[in-house]
CSV table of C-alpha atoms in Angstrom, one decimal:
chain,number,residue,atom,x,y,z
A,1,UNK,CA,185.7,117.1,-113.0
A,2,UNK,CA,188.6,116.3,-111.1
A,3,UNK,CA,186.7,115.4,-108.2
A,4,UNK,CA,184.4,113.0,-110.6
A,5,UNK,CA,187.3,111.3,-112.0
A,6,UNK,CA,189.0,110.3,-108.5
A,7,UNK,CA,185.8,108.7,-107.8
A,8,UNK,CA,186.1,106.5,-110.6
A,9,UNK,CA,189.4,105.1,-110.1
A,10,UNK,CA,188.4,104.3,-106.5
A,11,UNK,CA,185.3,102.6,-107.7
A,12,UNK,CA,187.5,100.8,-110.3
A,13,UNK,CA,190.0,99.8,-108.0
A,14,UNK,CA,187.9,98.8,-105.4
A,15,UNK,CA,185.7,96.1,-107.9
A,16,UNK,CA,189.3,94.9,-109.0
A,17,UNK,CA,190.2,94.3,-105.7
A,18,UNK,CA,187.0,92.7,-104.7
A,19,UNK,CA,187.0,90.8,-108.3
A,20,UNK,CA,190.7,89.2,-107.1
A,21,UNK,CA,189.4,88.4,-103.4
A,22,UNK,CA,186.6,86.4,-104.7
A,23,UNK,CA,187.8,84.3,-107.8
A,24,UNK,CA,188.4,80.8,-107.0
A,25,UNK,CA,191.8,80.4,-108.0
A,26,UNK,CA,194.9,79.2,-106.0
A,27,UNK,CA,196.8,82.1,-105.9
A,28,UNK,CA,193.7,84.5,-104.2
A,29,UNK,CA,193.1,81.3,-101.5
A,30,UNK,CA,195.8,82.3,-100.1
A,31,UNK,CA,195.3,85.9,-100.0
A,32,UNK,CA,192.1,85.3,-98.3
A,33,UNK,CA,193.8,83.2,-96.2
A,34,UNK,CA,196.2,85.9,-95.2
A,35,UNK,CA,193.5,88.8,-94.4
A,36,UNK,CA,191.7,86.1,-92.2
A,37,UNK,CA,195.0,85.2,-90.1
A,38,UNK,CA,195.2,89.5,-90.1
A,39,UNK,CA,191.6,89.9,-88.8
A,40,UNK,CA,191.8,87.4,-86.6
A,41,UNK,CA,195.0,88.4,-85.4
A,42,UNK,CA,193.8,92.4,-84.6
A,43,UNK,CA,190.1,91.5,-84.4
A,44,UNK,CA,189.0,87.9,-82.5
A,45,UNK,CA,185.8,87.1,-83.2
A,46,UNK,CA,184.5,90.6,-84.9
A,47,UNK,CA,183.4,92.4,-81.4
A,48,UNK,CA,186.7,91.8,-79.1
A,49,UNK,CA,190.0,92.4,-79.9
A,50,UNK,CA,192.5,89.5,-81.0
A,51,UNK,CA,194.2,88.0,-77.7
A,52,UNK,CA,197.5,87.6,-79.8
A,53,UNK,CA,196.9,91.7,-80.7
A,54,UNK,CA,196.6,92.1,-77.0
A,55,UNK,CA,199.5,90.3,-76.0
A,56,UNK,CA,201.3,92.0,-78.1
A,57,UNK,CA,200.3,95.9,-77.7
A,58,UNK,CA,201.0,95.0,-73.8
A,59,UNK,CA,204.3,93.8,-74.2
A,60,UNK,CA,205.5,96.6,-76.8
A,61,UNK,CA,203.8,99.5,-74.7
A,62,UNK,CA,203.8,98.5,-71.1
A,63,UNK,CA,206.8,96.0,-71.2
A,64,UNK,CA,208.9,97.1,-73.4
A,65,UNK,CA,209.7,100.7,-72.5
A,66,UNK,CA,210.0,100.2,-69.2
A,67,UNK,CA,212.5,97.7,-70.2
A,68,UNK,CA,214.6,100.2,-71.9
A,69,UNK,CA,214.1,102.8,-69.1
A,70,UNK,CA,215.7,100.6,-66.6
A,71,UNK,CA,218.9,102.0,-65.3
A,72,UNK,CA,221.2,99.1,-63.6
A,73,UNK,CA,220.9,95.4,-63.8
A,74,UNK,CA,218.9,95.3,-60.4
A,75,UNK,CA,216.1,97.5,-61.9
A,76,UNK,CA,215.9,95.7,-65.3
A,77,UNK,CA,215.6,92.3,-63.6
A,78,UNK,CA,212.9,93.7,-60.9
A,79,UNK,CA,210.9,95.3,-63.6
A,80,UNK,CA,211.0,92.3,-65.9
A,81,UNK,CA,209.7,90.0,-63.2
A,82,UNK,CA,207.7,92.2,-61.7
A,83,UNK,CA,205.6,93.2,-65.1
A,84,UNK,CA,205.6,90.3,-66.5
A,85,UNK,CA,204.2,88.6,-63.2
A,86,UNK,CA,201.5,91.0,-62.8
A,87,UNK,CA,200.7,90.7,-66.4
A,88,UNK,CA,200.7,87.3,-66.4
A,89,UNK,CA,198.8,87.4,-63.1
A,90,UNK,CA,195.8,90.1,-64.4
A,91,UNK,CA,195.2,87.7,-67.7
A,92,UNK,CA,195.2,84.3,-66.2
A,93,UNK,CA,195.4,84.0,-62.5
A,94,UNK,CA,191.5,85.3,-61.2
A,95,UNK,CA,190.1,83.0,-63.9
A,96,UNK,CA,191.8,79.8,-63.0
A,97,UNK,CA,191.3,80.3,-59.4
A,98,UNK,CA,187.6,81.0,-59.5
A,99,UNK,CA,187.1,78.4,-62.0
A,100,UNK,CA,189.0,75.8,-59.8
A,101,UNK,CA,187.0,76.8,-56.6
A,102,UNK,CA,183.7,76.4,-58.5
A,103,UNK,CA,185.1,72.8,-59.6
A,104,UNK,CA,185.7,72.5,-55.6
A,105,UNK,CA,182.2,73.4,-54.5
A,106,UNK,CA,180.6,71.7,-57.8
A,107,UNK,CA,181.7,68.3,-56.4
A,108,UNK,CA,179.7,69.4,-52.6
A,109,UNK,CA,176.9,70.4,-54.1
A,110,UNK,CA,175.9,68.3,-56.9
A,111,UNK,CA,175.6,71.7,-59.0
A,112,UNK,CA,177.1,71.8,-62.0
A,113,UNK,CA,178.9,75.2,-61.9
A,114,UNK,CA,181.7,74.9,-64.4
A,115,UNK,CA,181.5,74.7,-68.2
A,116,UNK,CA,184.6,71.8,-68.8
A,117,UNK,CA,185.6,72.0,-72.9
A,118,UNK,CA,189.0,69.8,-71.8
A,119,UNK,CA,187.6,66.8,-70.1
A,120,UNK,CA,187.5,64.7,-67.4
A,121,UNK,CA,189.9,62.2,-69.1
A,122,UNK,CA,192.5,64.9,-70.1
A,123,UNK,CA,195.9,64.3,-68.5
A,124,UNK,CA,196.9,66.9,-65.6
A,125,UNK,CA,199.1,69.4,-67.8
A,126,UNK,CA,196.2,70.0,-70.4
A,127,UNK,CA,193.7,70.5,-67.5
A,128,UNK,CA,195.9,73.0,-65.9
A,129,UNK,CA,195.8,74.7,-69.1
A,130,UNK,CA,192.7,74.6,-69.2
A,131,UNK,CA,192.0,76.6,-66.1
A,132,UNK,CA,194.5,79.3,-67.3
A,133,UNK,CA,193.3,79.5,-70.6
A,134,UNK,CA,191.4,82.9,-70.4
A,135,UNK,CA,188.8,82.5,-73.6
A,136,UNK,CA,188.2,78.5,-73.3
A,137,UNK,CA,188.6,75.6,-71.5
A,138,UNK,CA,187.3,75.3,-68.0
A,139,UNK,CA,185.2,78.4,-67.2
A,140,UNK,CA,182.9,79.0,-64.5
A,141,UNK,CA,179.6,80.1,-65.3
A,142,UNK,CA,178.7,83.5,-64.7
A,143,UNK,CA,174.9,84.5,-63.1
A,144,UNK,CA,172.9,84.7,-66.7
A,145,UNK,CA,174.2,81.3,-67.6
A,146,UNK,CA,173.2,79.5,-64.0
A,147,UNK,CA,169.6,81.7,-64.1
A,148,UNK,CA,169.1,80.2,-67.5
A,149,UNK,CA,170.2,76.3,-66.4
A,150,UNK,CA,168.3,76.1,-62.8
A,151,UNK,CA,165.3,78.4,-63.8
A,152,UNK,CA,162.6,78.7,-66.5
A,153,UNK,CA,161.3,74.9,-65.7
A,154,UNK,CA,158.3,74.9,-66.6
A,155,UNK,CA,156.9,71.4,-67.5
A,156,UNK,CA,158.2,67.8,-66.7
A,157,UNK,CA,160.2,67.7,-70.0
A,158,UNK,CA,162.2,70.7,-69.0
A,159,UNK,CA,163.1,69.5,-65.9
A,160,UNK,CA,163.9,66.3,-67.5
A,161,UNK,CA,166.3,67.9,-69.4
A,162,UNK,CA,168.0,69.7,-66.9
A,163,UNK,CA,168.0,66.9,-64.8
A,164,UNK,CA,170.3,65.1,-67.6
A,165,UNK,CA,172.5,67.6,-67.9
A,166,UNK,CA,173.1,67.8,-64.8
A,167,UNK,CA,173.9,64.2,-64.6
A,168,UNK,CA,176.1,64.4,-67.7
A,169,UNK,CA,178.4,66.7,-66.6
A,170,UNK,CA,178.9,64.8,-63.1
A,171,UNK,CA,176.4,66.6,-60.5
A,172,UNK,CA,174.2,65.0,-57.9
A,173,UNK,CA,170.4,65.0,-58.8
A,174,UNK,CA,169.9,64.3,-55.0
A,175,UNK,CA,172.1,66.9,-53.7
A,176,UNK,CA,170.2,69.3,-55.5
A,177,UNK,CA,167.2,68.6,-54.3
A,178,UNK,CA,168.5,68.5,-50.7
A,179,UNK,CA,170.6,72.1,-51.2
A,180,UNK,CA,168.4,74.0,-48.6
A,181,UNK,CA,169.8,71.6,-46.1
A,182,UNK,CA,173.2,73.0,-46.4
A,183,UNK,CA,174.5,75.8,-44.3
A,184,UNK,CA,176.8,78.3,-45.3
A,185,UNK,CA,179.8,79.6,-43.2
A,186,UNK,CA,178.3,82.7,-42.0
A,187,UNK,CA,175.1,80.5,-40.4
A,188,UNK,CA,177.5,78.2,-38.9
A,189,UNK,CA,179.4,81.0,-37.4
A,190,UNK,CA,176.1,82.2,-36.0
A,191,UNK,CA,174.9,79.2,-34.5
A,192,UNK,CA,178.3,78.9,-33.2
A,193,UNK,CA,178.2,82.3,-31.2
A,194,UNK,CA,174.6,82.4,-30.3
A,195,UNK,CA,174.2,79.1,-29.5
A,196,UNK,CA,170.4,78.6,-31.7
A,197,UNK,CA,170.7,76.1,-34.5
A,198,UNK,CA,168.7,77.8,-37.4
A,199,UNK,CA,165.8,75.8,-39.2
A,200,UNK,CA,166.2,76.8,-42.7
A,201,UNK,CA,163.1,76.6,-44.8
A,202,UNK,CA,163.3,73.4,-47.5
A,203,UNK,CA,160.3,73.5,-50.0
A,204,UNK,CA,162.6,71.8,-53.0
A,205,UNK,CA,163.6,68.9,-50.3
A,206,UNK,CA,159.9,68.3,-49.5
A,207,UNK,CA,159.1,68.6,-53.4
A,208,UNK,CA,161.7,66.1,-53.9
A,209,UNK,CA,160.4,63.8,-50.7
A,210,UNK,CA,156.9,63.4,-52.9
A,211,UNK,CA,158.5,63.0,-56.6
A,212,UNK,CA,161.0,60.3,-55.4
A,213,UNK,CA,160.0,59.0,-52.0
A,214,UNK,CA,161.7,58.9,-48.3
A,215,UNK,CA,165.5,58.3,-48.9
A,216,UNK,CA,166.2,59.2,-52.5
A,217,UNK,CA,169.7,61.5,-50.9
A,218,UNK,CA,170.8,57.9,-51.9
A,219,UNK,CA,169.9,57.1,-54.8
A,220,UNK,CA,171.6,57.7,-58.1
A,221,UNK,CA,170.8,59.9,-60.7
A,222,UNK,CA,169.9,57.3,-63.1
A,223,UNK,CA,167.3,56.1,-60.5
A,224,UNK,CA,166.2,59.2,-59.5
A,225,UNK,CA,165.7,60.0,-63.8
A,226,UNK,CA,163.7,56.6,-64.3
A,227,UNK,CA,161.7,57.8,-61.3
A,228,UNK,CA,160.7,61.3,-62.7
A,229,UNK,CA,160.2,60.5,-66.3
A,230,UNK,CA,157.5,57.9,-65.4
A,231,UNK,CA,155.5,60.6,-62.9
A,232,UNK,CA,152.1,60.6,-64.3
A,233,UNK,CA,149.2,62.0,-62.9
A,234,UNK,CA,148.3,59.1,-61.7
A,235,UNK,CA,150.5,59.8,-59.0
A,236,UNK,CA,148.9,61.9,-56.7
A,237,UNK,CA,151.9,62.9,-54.2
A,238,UNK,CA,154.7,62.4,-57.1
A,239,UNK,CA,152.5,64.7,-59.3
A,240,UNK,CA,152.0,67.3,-56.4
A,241,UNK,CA,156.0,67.5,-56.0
A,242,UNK,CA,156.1,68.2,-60.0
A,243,UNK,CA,154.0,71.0,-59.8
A,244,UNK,CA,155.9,72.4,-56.5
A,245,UNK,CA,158.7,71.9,-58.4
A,246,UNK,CA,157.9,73.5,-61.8
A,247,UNK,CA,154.6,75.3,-61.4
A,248,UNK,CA,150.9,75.1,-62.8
A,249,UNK,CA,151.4,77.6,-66.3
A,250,UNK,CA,152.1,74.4,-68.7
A,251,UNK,CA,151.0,71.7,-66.9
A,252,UNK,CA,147.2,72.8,-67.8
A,253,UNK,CA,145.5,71.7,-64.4
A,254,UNK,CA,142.2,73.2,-62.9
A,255,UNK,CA,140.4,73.5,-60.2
A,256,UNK,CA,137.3,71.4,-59.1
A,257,UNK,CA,135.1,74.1,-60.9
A,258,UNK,CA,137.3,73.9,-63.9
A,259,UNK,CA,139.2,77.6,-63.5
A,260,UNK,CA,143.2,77.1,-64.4
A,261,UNK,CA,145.3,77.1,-61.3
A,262,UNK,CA,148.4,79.6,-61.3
A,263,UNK,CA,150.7,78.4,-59.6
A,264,UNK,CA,154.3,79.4,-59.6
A,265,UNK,CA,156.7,76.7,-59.7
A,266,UNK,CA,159.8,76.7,-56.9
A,267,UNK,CA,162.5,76.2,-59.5
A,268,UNK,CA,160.8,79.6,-61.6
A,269,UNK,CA,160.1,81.9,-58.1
A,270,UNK,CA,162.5,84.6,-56.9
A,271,UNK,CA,163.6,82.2,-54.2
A,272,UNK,CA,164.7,79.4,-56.3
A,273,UNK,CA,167.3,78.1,-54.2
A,274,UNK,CA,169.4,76.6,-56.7
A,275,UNK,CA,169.7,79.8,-58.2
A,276,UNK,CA,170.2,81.4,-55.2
A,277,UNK,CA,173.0,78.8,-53.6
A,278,UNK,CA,174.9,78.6,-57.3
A,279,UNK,CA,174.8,82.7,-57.5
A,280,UNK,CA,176.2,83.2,-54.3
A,281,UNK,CA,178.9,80.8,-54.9
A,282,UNK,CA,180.1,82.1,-57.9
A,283,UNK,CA,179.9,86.0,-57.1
A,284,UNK,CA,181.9,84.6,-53.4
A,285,UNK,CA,184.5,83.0,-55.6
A,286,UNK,CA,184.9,85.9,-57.3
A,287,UNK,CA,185.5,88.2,-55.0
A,288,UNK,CA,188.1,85.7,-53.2
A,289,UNK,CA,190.1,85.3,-56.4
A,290,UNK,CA,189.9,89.4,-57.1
A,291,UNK,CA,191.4,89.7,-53.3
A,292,UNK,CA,193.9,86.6,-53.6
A,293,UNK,CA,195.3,88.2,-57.2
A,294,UNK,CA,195.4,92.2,-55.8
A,295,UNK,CA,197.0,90.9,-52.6
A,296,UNK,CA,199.4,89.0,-54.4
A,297,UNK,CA,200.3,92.0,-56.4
A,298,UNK,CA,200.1,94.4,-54.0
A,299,UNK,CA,201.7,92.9,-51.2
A,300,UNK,CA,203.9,90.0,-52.0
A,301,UNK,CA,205.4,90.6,-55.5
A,302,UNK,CA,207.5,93.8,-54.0
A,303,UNK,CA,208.7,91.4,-50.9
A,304,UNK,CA,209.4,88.9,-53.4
A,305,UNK,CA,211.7,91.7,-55.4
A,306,UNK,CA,213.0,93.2,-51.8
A,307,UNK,CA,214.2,89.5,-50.6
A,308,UNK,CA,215.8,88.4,-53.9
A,309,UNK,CA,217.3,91.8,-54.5
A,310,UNK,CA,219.1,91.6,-50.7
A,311,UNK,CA,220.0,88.0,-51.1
A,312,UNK,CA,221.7,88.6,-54.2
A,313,UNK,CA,224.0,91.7,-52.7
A,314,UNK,CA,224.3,90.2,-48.9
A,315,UNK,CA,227.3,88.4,-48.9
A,316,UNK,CA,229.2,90.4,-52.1
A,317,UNK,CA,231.8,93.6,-51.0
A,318,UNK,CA,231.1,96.8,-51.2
A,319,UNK,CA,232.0,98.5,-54.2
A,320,UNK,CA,234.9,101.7,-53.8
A,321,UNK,CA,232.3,104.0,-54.8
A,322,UNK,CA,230.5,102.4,-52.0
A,323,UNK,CA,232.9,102.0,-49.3
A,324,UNK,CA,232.7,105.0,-46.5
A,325,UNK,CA,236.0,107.0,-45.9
A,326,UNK,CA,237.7,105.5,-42.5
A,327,UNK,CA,238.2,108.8,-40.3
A,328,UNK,CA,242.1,109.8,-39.0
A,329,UNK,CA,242.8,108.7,-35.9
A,330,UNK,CA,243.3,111.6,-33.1
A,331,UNK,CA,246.4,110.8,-31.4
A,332,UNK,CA,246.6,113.6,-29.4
A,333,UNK,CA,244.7,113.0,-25.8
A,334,UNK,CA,241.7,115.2,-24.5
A,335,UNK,CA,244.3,116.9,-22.1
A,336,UNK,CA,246.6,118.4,-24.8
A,337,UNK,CA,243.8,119.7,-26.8
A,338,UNK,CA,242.2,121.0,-23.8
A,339,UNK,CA,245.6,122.8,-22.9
A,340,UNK,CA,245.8,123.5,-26.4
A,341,UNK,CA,242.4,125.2,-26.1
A,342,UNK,CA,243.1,127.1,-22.9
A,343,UNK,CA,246.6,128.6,-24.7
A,344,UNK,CA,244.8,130.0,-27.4
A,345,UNK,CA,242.4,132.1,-25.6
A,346,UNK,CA,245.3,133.4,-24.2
A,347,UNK,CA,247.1,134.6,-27.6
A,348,UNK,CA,246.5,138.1,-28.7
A,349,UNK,CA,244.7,138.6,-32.1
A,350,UNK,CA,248.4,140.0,-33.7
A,351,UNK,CA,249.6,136.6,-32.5
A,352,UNK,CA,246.9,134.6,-33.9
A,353,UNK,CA,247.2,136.5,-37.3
A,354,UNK,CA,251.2,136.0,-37.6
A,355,UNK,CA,251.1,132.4,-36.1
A,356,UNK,CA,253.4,133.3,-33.2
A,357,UNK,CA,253.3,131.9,-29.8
């Protein structure tokens, strides 16, 4: 019975509560209002925690007590920088560089390889937010969302589309197509030593030779669009470079004795080299901006603290707690105490006991 009767006022209280929560009138807005701002505070977005909940349990539990542990000035002031440097570091730092070196190497080679939410236009402080900002802004893309841009092209509409992207958010259609030409730093360094240029394979250049003709490195992407939008079959060579490009399996061609070709399309095989070239940038970047951040940490925050604790107390005196005793001066010379020593040996133990000479 008693058991039964708890129940109910649960069940009671709980409608009344959920009654309140989902009338319309002023007063429960802004209750609803206020459990949002709560859940968005501890929870995010439902499935990661809120960042201002994670700013703040770092602060009160890594910060904080340390803070109160400190003993003297010095140590307070190296643990505040210190902690708050490397937090600061850990939650902003690796993202900004990577994403900043992807902007670097977008601009080379024609890949898009950032996702930019701030702009172009945006004034210098807001970009530089931007960068910093670790759930927005300017992010690099990881390796599922530059599979899913420069692969899966299966027809000339899908290429089309990419191809506008790509000129939308300020790549080089031509520099794509011409990405097998350029050599990373490990071949240059190879050629350099062993003297033996390499000769790279280039099927997307060739495919991109057929579609747009001799010359199209310098042509613009609007040209270069126009050109592949109006490739028809019709065009024997430009068609041949659309289906090196993207493959037979929607394109519906057959042979002479009317079998369906299969063939796999550059931009859809494991060797895609925009894939390839935009994967290997990103996971390099990475790495480099991992190493940058831990050597920063590791190596140059504590010879930051060292200088500015030794510049601060150089030039100051010593405290009296610090200062070392000065020893008495010995006025006697080494021959009196060598006399002095010779005398004594001389002295009977009775003597030595009553102090007589």
């Amino acid at each position: 019975m008693q058991v039964n009767r708890i129940s109910q006022i649960g069940k009671d209280a709980s409608s009344y509560i959920g009654k309140k929560l989902l009338s319309k009138k002023p007063d429960e807005q802004k209750i609803k209002k206020g459990l949002n701002a709560i859940n968005n505070f501890v929870q995010g977005e439902g499935h990661n925690p809120g960042r201002c909940a994670y700013y703040t349990l770092i602060s009160a539990f890594v910060l904080a007590p340390r803070l109160m542990e400190a003993r003297e000035p010095d140590e307070f002031r190296e643990i505040l920088t210190r902690d708050v440097i490397t937090i600061l570091t850990i939650l902003f730092a690796m993202k900004g560089l990577k994403s900043g070196m992807c902007m670097a190497a977008q601009k080379k080679g024609g890949i898009p390889l950032v996702k930019d939410l701030v702009g172009k236009n945006a004034g210098k402080l807001k970009r530089l937010k931007g960068y910093l900002n670790p759930e927005g802004g300017i992010i690099a893309y990881g390796t599922d969302e530059i599979a899913a841009r420069y692969s899966r092209m299966y027809d000339k509409e899908s290429l089309v589309n990419a191809m506008e992207l790509v000129d939308k958010e300020g790549g080089s259609i031509a520099k794509m197509f011409s990405i097998e030409k350029k050599k990373g730093v490990l071949t240059k360094i190879k050629e350099t030593i062993f003297n033996k240029p390499e000769k790279a394979e280039t099927p997307l250049y060739n495919a991109g030779k057929k579609i747009f003709g001799e010359g199209f490195e310098n042509k613009s992407n609007q040209e270069l669009l126009d050109i592949l939008k109006n490739v028809t079959q019709d065009q024997k060579e430009a068609y041949e470079g659309l289906v090196d490009v993207v493959g037979t399996s929607k394109l519906n061609i057959v042979s002479e004795a009317g079998e369906a070709i299969d063939k796999v399309g550059i931009l859809n095989s494991d060797a895609n080299p925009l894939t390839r070239y935009a994967k290997n940038i990103s996971a390099n970047f990475e790495t480099l901006s991992l190493a940058l951040t831990a050597g920063f940490l590791g190596f140059g925050l504590p010879r930051f603290n060292e200088v500015f604790t030794r510049n601060k107390h150089l030039n100051k005196p010593a405290s009296p707690s610090n200062k070392r005793p000065v020893p008495a001066k010995n006025t006697q010379s080494i021959g009196q105490i060598h006399n002095l020593i010779a005398k004594n040996k001389k002295m009977s133990a009775f003597q030595s006991f009553t102090g007589q000479n």
